[in-house]
XYZ file of C-alpha atoms in Angstrom:
361
model
C -9.260 -12.026 12.453
C -6.319 -9.709 11.826
C -6.612 -6.907 14.390
C -4.802 -3.568 14.421
C -6.606 -1.834 17.257
C -8.520 0.299 14.758
C -12.230 0.641 14.112
C -12.316 -1.300 10.820
C -10.856 -4.566 12.080
C -12.896 -4.275 15.283
C -16.184 -3.894 13.426
C -15.184 -6.713 11.070
C -14.686 -9.013 14.049
C -18.094 -8.061 15.438
C -19.777 -8.721 12.091
C -18.198 -12.154 11.852
C -19.317 -13.008 15.381
C -22.873 -11.914 14.593
C -22.760 -14.053 11.442
C -22.030 -17.119 13.571
C -18.274 -17.521 13.102
C -15.957 -18.566 15.919
C -13.522 -15.650 15.854
C -9.920 -15.599 17.057
C -8.019 -12.317 17.087
C -4.451 -12.014 15.881
C -2.124 -9.033 15.806
C 1.014 -9.204 13.690
C 3.803 -7.449 15.569
C 6.109 -5.625 13.170
C 7.873 -3.097 15.407
C 9.829 -3.467 18.620
C 8.938 -1.214 21.518
C 12.095 0.899 21.207
C 11.982 1.445 17.441
C 12.587 5.114 16.654
C 12.172 5.127 12.892
C 12.496 8.445 11.106
C 9.839 10.413 12.933
C 10.043 13.769 14.647
C 8.205 15.592 17.411
C 5.307 13.832 19.119
C 5.436 10.912 16.667
C 8.970 10.057 17.764
C 7.849 9.885 21.390
C 5.248 7.214 20.668
C 6.454 3.609 20.894
C 5.723 1.718 17.679
C 3.355 -0.664 19.428
C 1.013 2.292 20.050
C 0.769 3.292 16.385
C -2.409 2.872 14.357
C -1.020 -0.044 12.394
C -0.275 -2.242 15.404
C -1.712 -0.831 18.615
C -1.133 -3.680 21.064
C -2.748 -2.141 24.169
C -5.877 -1.249 22.193
C -6.148 -4.761 20.717
C -5.915 -6.270 24.208
C -8.532 -3.825 25.521
C -10.960 -4.413 22.638
C -10.671 -8.208 22.747
C -11.238 -8.346 26.484
C -13.851 -5.630 26.946
C -15.840 -5.479 23.692
C -15.182 -8.407 21.373
C -14.821 -11.091 24.073
C -12.577 -13.208 21.884
C -9.153 -14.793 22.457
C -6.217 -13.218 20.658
C -2.609 -14.006 19.851
C 0.452 -11.899 19.125
C 2.551 -13.086 16.185
C 6.114 -11.782 16.032
C 7.210 -10.656 12.559
C 9.621 -7.861 13.534
C 12.692 -9.285 11.826
C 10.824 -10.184 8.647
C 9.245 -6.729 8.503
C 12.629 -5.052 8.835
C 14.196 -7.279 6.183
C 11.382 -7.566 3.646
C 9.717 -4.157 4.000
C 11.878 -1.464 5.608
C 15.195 -2.545 4.067
C 13.581 -3.006 0.649
C 11.977 0.429 1.021
C 15.357 2.053 1.667
C 16.961 0.126 -1.185
C 14.277 1.279 -3.606
C 14.884 4.960 -2.955
C 18.636 4.449 -3.150
C 18.029 2.963 -6.612
C 16.043 6.025 -7.671
C 12.584 4.417 -7.658
C 9.543 4.885 -5.426
C 8.680 1.668 -3.532
C 5.236 0.770 -2.209
C 5.714 -0.745 1.271
C 2.020 -1.250 2.052
C 1.399 -3.610 -0.877
C 4.540 -5.547 0.020
C 3.585 -5.702 3.690
C 0.117 -7.114 2.985
C 1.512 -9.790 0.683
C 4.787 -10.661 2.393
C 3.984 -10.107 6.065
C 0.455 -9.516 7.321
C -1.832 -11.741 5.265
C 0.812 -14.403 4.729
C 1.423 -14.554 8.486
C -2.290 -14.786 9.268
C -2.803 -17.550 6.689
C 0.167 -19.548 7.979
C -1.029 -19.276 11.592
C -4.616 -20.172 10.673
C -3.477 -23.273 8.798
C -1.415 -24.380 11.792
C -4.509 -24.029 13.971
C -6.713 -25.730 11.348
C -8.821 -22.578 10.971
C -10.620 -22.326 7.643
C -10.555 -18.582 6.921
C -8.674 -15.412 7.670
C -10.381 -12.007 7.734
C -9.122 -8.426 7.759
C -10.646 -4.972 8.038
C -9.572 -3.917 4.543
C -12.123 -2.242 2.312
C -12.354 -4.695 -0.594
C -14.963 -7.138 -1.915
C -14.654 -10.883 -2.358
C -15.791 -11.337 -5.953
C -16.398 -14.007 -8.581
C -16.267 -13.117 -12.276
C -18.727 -15.266 -14.196
C -17.386 -14.052 -17.530
C -13.764 -14.974 -16.802
C -14.490 -17.703 -14.207
C -12.242 -16.150 -11.585
C -12.327 -15.813 -7.828
C -10.634 -12.722 -6.466
C -11.230 -9.284 -5.042
C -12.879 -6.157 -6.384
C -13.046 -2.526 -5.348
C -15.093 -1.806 -2.231
C -18.473 -0.114 -2.235
C -16.848 2.875 -0.506
C -14.497 3.976 -3.289
C -12.855 6.621 -1.101
C -11.737 3.914 1.312
C -11.135 1.140 -1.225
C -7.942 -0.828 -0.487
C -7.987 -3.351 -3.325
C -4.894 -1.618 -4.710
C -2.912 -2.486 -1.572
C -4.021 -6.131 -1.772
C -3.054 -6.590 -5.415
C 0.221 -8.405 -4.673
C -1.487 -11.098 -2.621
C -1.646 -14.270 -4.775
C -5.034 -15.465 -6.013
C -4.877 -18.810 -4.164
C -4.289 -16.950 -0.888
C -7.156 -14.508 -1.433
C -9.559 -17.464 -1.673
C -9.038 -17.946 2.075
C -9.477 -14.283 3.081
C -12.778 -12.632 3.998
C -13.403 -8.872 3.816
C -16.510 -8.101 5.885
C -16.418 -4.369 5.065
C -16.476 -4.742 1.289
C -20.088 -3.561 1.039
C -19.907 -1.019 3.877
C -19.117 2.691 3.885
C -16.850 4.241 6.479
C -19.743 6.280 7.864
C -21.784 3.107 8.316
C -18.853 1.448 10.084
C -18.550 4.320 12.548
C -22.311 4.373 13.141
C -22.336 0.623 13.810
C -19.372 0.901 16.175
C -21.039 3.645 18.176
C -24.185 1.549 18.445
C -22.038 -1.142 20.090
C -20.552 1.433 22.504
C -17.077 1.060 20.984
C -14.881 4.128 21.765
C -14.663 5.327 18.148
C -13.159 8.741 18.962
C -10.270 7.127 20.854
C -9.262 4.859 17.967
C -6.459 6.017 15.694
C -6.615 5.640 11.927
C -3.649 5.538 9.590
C -3.827 5.413 5.795
C -0.071 5.661 5.180
C 2.967 3.479 5.666
C 3.141 2.855 9.414
C 6.744 4.011 9.619
C 6.118 7.180 7.584
C 3.138 8.714 9.327
C 4.879 12.109 9.342
C 4.973 12.067 5.514
C 8.716 12.717 5.491
C 10.528 10.115 3.437
C 13.685 12.216 3.130
C 13.926 12.558 6.916
C 13.443 8.815 7.346
C 16.352 8.111 4.999
C 18.516 11.061 6.043
C 20.777 9.388 8.591
C 21.710 6.533 6.294
C 22.257 8.924 3.383
C 24.584 11.142 5.431
C 26.603 8.112 6.471
C 27.650 7.097 2.947
C 27.347 10.286 0.926
C 29.050 13.654 0.713
C 28.419 16.759 -1.377
C 25.234 18.240 -2.768
C 23.090 17.014 -5.636
C 22.568 19.047 -8.797
C 19.063 19.925 -9.919
C 18.664 20.378 -13.682
C 15.944 20.849 -16.273
C 15.273 18.240 -18.956
C 17.936 19.855 -21.156
C 20.620 19.481 -18.518
C 20.713 23.150 -17.511
C 21.484 23.540 -13.815
C 18.692 25.025 -11.713
C 20.243 24.679 -8.276
C 21.643 22.330 -5.649
C 20.055 20.337 -2.831
C 21.583 18.256 0.005
C 20.187 14.979 -1.374
C 17.768 13.613 -3.924
C 17.169 10.408 -1.961
C 13.517 10.309 -0.943
C 12.208 12.367 -3.858
C 9.754 10.801 -6.256
C 8.636 11.395 -9.826
C 5.869 13.994 -10.003
C 6.827 15.655 -6.704
C 6.622 19.466 -6.762
C 6.859 20.612 -3.150
C 9.752 20.190 -0.765
C 12.458 20.004 -3.441
C 14.436 22.986 -2.167
C 14.893 24.939 -5.398
C 13.081 28.042 -6.624
C 11.780 28.495 -10.157
C 9.563 31.009 -11.924
C 7.296 28.239 -13.207
C 5.887 25.108 -11.582
C 8.303 22.244 -12.053
C 8.116 18.596 -11.026
C 10.582 15.798 -10.436
C 10.943 13.813 -13.650
C 13.802 11.525 -12.651
C 16.130 10.862 -9.733
C 19.561 9.897 -11.102
C 21.245 8.325 -8.085
C 24.451 7.339 -9.865
C 25.224 10.897 -10.964
C 23.515 12.611 -8.008
C 21.183 14.613 -10.229
C 17.479 15.397 -9.925
C 15.920 16.189 -13.312
C 12.926 18.531 -13.232
C 10.331 19.263 -15.893
C 6.963 20.813 -16.594
C 3.682 18.998 -16.033
C 3.746 17.949 -19.673
C 7.245 16.530 -19.286
C 6.163 13.995 -16.653
C 3.209 12.619 -18.616
C 3.350 9.122 -20.103
C 1.064 7.205 -22.397
C 3.054 3.977 -22.479
C 4.428 1.950 -19.608
C 6.025 -1.383 -18.882
C 5.958 -3.583 -15.786
C 8.055 -6.326 -14.228
C 7.174 -9.104 -11.762
C 3.644 -9.649 -13.134
C 1.157 -11.331 -10.812
C -2.424 -12.445 -11.352
C -4.723 -14.160 -13.844
C -4.263 -11.379 -16.424
C -0.851 -12.861 -17.128
C -1.885 -16.506 -16.870
C -4.983 -16.949 -19.031
C -7.154 -15.304 -21.663
C -9.176 -12.456 -20.130
C -12.116 -10.918 -21.961
C -13.537 -7.423 -21.590
C -12.058 -3.984 -21.146
C -8.909 -3.359 -19.135
C -8.280 -0.531 -16.675
C -5.266 0.403 -14.534
C -4.454 2.373 -11.381
C -1.005 3.670 -10.436
C -2.107 5.059 -7.062
C -4.702 3.801 -4.638
C -6.685 7.052 -4.716
C -6.899 7.539 -8.502
C -9.750 6.403 -10.711
C -8.852 3.414 -12.865
C -8.124 4.527 -16.447
C -8.472 2.524 -19.693
C -5.434 0.780 -21.134
C -4.596 -1.945 -23.652
C -1.975 -4.676 -23.682
C 0.808 -4.294 -26.246
C 2.706 -7.497 -25.461
C 5.974 -8.144 -23.611
C 4.467 -6.608 -20.423
C 3.940 -3.295 -22.204
C 0.721 -1.298 -22.033
C -0.732 1.812 -23.620
C -3.082 4.283 -21.937
C -5.974 5.921 -23.744
C -4.677 9.286 -22.492
C -1.384 10.525 -21.071
C -1.077 10.217 -17.289
C 1.289 11.615 -14.657
C 1.096 8.556 -12.406
C 3.621 6.297 -14.138
C 6.198 6.301 -11.342
C 9.011 3.705 -11.404
C 8.822 1.322 -8.448
C 5.120 1.897 -7.821
C 2.470 -0.735 -8.495
C 0.278 -0.845 -11.593
C -2.965 -2.620 -10.674
C -5.262 -3.851 -13.441
C -9.050 -4.081 -13.205
C -11.917 -5.276 -15.403
C -15.336 -3.688 -16.069
C -16.615 -5.041 -12.743
C -13.762 -3.364 -10.800
C -12.225 -6.779 -10.138
C -8.441 -6.963 -9.696
C -7.000 -8.938 -12.604
C -3.330 -8.544 -11.815
C -0.505 -6.200 -10.932
C 3.117 -5.433 -11.682
C 5.922 -3.073 -10.684
C 6.412 -0.072 -12.962
C 9.731 0.014 -14.798
C 11.904 3.135 -15.272
C 11.244 5.063 -18.497
C 14.472 3.929 -20.143
C 13.236 0.336 -19.740
C 9.947 1.137 -21.508
C 11.346 1.947 -24.924
């Protein structure tokens, strides 16, 4: 059982115990105790092992006092730095918006849990993610689908985990709501109010990407960036465009009489191109690095896509050569982010990384 020290993984462990499973806890360590990251204020003062994503003292406390299960600590600090944090930085320096949580689930957390379980000859791995194990009769596929609690659904963040791996992963909370989870935890006397919850990248809990990247940017860059409209007319200057993302409106640092949004971050020329809401809409998109049965076999039924975890899946059709067309224009087509495809039953059929607009034509 992958444990974070949070309420969801704790309740999942309890449910598995009550169902008759022999449960072993495991926490994947991804930060060293002296990691400072890019945080400020109170967040900077907290050691990384006391963050919501990997709260070691809380895991120890819960396993010993409430769950009564053995647990192990699995060190993945170097891999996390190399495969997640460094790739995250590289993405922004290439002018795209990476998605570290999907990468972390696929490359670090679930992979690590599966590898450890296999070494111990343990049949299944479980996590506290909100997603449903699902079998599609129509397409004869095992996989995952959106959770009953759509507000908490995390199928999007699991979309880069290969199908053969997902067959070995259980999601006890797939048919639970968050309110029900809290109610159950309180009934078991678990200290719900003392447990931290984090729905963002663990190293960006202050929601300040630019600050996180600032020191590295200052080290290899000099001079301001130009901010222009879509016609190339200069609007203003900002210290850096690194950390900005397509569709962003606030925190740019330039004033304008009308609402304007980031359309493109041109790293090579140090230019941020702004546009109206209409200017950032797309109807067509293309992906790279496709993963999932959608790209391996004939799939029947309607196709839907999400570009963000919190958005409703919208209809789309395949156009060939990894190109797709939406039924309506959408502002979520952001290069570097993940496009996750679903069927009529909200089952994940596949995913891919969104290409820049110039690669879509």
